[in-house]
XYZ file of N, CA, C and O in Angstrom:
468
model
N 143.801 93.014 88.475
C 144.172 92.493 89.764
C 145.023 91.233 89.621
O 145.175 90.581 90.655
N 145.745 90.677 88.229
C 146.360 89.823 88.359
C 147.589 90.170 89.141
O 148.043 89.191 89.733
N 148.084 90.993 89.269
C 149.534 90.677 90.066
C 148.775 90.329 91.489
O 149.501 89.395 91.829
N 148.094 90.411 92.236
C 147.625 89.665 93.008
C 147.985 87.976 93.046
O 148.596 87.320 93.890
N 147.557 87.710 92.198
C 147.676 85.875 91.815
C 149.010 85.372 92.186
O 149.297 84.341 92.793
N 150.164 86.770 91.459
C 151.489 86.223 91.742
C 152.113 85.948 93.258
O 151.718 86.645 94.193
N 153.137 84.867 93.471
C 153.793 84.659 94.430
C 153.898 85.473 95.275
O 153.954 86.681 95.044
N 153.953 84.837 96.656
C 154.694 86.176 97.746
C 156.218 85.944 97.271
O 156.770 85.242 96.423
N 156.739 87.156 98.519
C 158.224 86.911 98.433
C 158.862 85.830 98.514
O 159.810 85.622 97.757
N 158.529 85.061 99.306
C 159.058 84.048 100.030
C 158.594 82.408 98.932
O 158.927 81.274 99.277
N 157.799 82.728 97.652
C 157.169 81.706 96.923
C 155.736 81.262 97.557
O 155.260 80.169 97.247
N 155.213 81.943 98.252
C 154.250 81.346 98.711
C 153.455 81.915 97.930
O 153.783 82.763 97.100
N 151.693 81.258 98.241
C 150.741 82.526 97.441
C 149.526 83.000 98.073
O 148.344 82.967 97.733
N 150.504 83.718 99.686
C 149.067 84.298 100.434
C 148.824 83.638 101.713
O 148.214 84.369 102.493
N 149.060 82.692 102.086
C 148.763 82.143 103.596
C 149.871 82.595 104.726
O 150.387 81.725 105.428
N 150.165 83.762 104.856
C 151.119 84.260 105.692
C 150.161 85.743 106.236
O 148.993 85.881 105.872
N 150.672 86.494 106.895
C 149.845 87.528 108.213
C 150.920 88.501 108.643
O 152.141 88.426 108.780
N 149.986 89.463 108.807
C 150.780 90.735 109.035
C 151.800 91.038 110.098
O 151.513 90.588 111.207
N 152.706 91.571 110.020
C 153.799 91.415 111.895
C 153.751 92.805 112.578
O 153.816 93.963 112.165
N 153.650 92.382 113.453
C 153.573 93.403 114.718
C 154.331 94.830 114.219
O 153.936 95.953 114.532
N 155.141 94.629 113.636
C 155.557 96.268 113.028
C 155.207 96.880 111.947
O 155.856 97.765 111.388
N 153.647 96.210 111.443
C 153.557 97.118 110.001
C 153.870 96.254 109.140
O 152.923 96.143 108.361
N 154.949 95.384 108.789
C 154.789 94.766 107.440
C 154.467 93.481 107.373
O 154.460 92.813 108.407
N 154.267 93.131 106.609
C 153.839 91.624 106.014
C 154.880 90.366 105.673
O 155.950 90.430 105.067
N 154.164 89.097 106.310
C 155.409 88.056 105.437
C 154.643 87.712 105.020
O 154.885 86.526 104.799
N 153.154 88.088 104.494
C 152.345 87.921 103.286
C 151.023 88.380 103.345
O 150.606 89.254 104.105
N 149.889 87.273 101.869
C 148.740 88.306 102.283
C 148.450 87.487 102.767
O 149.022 86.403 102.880
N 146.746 88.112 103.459
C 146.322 87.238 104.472
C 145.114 86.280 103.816
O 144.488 85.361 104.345
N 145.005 86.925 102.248
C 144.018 86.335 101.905
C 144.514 84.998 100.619
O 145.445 85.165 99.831
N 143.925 84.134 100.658
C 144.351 83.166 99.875
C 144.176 83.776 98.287
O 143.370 84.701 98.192
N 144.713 83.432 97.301
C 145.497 83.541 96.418
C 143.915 83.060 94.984
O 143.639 83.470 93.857
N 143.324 82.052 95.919
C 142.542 81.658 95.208
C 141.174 82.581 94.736
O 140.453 82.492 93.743
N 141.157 83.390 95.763
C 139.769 84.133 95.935
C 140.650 85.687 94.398
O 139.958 86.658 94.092
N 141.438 85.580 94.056
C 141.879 86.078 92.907
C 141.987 85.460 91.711
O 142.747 84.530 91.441
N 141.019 86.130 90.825
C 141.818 85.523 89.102
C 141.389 86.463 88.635
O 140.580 87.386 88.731
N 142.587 85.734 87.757
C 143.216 86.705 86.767
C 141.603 87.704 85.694
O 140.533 87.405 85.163
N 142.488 88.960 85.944
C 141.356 89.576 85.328
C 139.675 90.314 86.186
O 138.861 91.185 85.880
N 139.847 89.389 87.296
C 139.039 89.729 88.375
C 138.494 91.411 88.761
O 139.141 92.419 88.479
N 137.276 91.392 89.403
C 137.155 92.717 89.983
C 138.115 93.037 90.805
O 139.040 92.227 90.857
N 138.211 94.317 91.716
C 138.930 94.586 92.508
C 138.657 94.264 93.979
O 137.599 94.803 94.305
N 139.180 93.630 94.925
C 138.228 93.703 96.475
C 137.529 94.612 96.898
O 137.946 95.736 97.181
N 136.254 94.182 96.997
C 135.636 95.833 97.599
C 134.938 96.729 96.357
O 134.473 97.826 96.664
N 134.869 96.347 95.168
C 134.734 97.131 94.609
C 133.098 96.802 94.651
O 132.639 95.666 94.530
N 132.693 97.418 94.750
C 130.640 97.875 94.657
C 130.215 97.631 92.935
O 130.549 98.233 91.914
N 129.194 96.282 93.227
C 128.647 95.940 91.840
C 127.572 97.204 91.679
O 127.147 98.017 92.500
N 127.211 96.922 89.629
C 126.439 97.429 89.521
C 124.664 97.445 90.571
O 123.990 98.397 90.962
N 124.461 95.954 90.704
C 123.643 96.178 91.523
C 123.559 96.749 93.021
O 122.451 97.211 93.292
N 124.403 96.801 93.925
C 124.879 97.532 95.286
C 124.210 98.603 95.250
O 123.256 98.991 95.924
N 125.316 99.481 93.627
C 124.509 100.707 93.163
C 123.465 101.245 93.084
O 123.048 102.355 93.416
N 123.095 100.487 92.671
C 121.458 100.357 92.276
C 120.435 100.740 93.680
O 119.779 101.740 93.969
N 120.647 99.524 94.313
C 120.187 99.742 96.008
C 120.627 100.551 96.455
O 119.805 101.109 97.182
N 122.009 101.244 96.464
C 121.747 102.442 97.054
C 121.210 103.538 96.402
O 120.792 104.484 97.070
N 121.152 103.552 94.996
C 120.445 105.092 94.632
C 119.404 104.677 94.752
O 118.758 105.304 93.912
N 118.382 103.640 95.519
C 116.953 103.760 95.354
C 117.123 104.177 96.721
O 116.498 105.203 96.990
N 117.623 103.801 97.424
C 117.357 103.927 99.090
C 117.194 105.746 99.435
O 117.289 106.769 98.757
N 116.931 105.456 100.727
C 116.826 107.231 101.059
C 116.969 107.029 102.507
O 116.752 105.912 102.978
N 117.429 108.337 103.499
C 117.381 108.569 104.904
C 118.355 106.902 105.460
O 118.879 106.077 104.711
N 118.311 106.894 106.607
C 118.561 106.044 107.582
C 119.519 104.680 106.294
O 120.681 104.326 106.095
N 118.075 104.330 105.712
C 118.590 102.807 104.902
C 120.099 103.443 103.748
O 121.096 102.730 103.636
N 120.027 104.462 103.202
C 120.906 105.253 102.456
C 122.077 104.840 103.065
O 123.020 104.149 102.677
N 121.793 105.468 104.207
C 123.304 105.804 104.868
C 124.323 104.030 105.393
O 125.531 103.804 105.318
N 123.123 103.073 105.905
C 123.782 101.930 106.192
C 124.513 101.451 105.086
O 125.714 101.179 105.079
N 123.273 101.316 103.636
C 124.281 101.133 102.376
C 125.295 100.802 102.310
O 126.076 99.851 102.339
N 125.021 102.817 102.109
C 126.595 103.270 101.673
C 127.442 102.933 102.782
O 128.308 102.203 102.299
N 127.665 103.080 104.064
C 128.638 102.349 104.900
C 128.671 101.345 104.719
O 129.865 101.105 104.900
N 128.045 100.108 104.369
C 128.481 98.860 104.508
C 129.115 98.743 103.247
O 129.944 97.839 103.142
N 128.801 99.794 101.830
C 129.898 99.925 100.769
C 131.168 100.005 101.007
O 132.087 99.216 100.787
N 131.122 101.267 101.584
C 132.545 101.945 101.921
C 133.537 100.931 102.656
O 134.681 100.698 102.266
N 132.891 100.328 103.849
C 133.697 99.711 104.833
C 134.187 98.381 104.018
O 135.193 97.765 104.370
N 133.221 97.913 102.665
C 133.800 96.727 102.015
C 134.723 96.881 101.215
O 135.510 96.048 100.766
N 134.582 98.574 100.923
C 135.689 98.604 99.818
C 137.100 99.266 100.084
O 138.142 99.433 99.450
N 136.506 99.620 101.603
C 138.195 100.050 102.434
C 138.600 98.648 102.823
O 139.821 98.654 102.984
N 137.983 97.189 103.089
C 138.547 96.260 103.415
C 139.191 95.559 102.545
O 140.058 94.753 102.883
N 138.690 95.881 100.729
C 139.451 95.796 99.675
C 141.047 96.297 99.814
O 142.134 95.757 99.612
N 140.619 97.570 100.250
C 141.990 98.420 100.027
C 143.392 97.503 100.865
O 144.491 97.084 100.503
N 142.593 97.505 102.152
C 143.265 96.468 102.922
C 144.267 95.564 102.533
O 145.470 95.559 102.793
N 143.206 94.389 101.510
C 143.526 93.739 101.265
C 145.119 93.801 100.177
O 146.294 93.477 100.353
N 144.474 94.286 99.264
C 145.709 94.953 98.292
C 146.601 95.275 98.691
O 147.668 94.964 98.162
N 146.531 96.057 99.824
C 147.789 96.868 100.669
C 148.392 95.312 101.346
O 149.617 95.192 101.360
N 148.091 94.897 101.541
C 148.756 93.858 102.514
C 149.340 92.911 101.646
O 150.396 92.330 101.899
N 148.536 92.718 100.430
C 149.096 91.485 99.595
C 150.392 91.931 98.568
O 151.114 91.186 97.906
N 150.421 93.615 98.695
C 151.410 94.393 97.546
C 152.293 94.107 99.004
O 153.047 93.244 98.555
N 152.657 94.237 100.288
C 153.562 94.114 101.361
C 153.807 92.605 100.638
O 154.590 92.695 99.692
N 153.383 91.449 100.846
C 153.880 90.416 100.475
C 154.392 90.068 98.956
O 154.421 88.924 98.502
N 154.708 91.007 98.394
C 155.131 90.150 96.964
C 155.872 91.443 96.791
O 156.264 91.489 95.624
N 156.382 92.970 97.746
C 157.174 93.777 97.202
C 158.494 94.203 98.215
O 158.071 94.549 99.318
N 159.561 94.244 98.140
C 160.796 94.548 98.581
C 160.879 96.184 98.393
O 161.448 96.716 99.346
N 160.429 97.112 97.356
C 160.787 98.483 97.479
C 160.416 99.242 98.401
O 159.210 99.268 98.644
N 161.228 99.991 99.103
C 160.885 100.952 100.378
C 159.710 101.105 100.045
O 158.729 100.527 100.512
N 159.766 102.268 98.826
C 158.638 103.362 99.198
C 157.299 102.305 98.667
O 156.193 102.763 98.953
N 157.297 101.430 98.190
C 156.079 100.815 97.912
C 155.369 100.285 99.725
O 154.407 100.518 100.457
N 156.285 99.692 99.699
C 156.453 99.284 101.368
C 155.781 100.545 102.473
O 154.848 100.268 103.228
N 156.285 101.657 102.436
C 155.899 102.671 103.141
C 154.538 102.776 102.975
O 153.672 102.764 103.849
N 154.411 102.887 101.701
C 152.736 103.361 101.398
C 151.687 102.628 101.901
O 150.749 102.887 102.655
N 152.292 101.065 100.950
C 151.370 100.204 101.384
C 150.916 100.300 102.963
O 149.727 100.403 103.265
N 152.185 100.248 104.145
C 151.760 100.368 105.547
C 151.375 101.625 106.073
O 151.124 101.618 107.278
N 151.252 102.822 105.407
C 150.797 103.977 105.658
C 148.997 103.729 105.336
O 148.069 104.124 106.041
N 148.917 102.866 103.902
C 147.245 102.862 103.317
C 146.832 101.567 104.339
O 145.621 101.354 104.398
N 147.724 100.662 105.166
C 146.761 99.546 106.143
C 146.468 100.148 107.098
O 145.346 99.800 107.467
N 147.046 101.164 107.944
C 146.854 101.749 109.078
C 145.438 103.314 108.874
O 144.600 103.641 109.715
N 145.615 103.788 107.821
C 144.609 104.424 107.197
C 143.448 103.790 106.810
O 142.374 104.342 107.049
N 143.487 102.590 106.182
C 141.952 102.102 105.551
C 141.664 101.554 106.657
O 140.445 101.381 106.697
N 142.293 101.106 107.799
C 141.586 100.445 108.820
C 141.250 100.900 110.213
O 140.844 100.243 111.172
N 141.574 102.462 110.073
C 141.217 103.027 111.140
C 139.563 103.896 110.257
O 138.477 104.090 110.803
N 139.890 104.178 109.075
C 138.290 104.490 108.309
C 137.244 103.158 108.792
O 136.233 103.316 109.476
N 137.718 101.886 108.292
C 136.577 101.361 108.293
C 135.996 101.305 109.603
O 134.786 101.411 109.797
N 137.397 101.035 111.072
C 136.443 101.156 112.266
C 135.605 102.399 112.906
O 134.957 102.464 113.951
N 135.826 103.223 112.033
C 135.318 104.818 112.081
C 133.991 104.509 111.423
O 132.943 104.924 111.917
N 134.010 104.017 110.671
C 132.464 103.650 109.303
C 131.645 102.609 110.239
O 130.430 102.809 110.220
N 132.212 101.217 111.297
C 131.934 100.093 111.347
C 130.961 101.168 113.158
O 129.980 100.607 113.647
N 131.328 102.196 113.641
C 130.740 102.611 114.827
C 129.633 103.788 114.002
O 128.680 104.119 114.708
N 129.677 104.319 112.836
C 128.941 104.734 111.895
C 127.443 104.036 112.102
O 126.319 104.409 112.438
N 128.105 102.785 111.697
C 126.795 101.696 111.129
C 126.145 101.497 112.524
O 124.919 101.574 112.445
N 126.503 101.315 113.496
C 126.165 100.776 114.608
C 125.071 101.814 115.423
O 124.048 101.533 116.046
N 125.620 102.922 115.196
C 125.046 104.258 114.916
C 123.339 104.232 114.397
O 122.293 104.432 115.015
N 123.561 103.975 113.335
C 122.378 103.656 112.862
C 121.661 102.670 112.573
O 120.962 102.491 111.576
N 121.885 101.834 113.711
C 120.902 100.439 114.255
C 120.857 99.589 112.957
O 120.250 98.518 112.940
């Protein structure tokens, strides 16, 4: 996850927000909450794991949604911070194809959870 760390376009590293059409004049997340070598956002520790393969019924399912929805807010993140530090179309495309996708999952996951009290 170091290219994360690196600059936005503009030299900044991350205190900029998404624009009304899909792309980014950066990420939204500070620069700091990355180093070098780091896990990925969102990514589910060994222990998470753990709690969820012990769990069962009802508690199972919140879990794993409150997994999922952390690690689609990862995706998010990435997607938004690759918009701020990349100029190529098709990187560009994707990236705003995977923000509009991971964030219509997680509010799909986030009425999931709610679902199950």
């Amino acid at each position: 996850m170091t290219w994360m760390t690196r600059p936005t376009l503009d030299g900044d590293y991350g205190s900029h927000h998404m624009t009304d059409d899909g792309g980014a004049g950066g990420s939204a997340t500070p620069v700091a909450t990355h180093e070098p070598g780091g896990r990925m956002p969102g990514l589910a520790t060994d222990e998470q794991l753990a709690s969820l393969d012990s769990a069962n019924g009802v508690e199972a399912e919140r879990i794993f949604l409150t997994l999922m929805i952390a690690h689609h807010e990862g995706g998010i993140e990435m997607a938004d911070a690759v918009l701020a530090r990349s100029e190529v179309p098709q990187v560009r495309a994707f990236a705003s194809g995977m923000l509009q996708t991971q964030q219509s999952e997680v509010d799909a996951m986030q009425a999931m959870l709610v679902e199950r009290g």
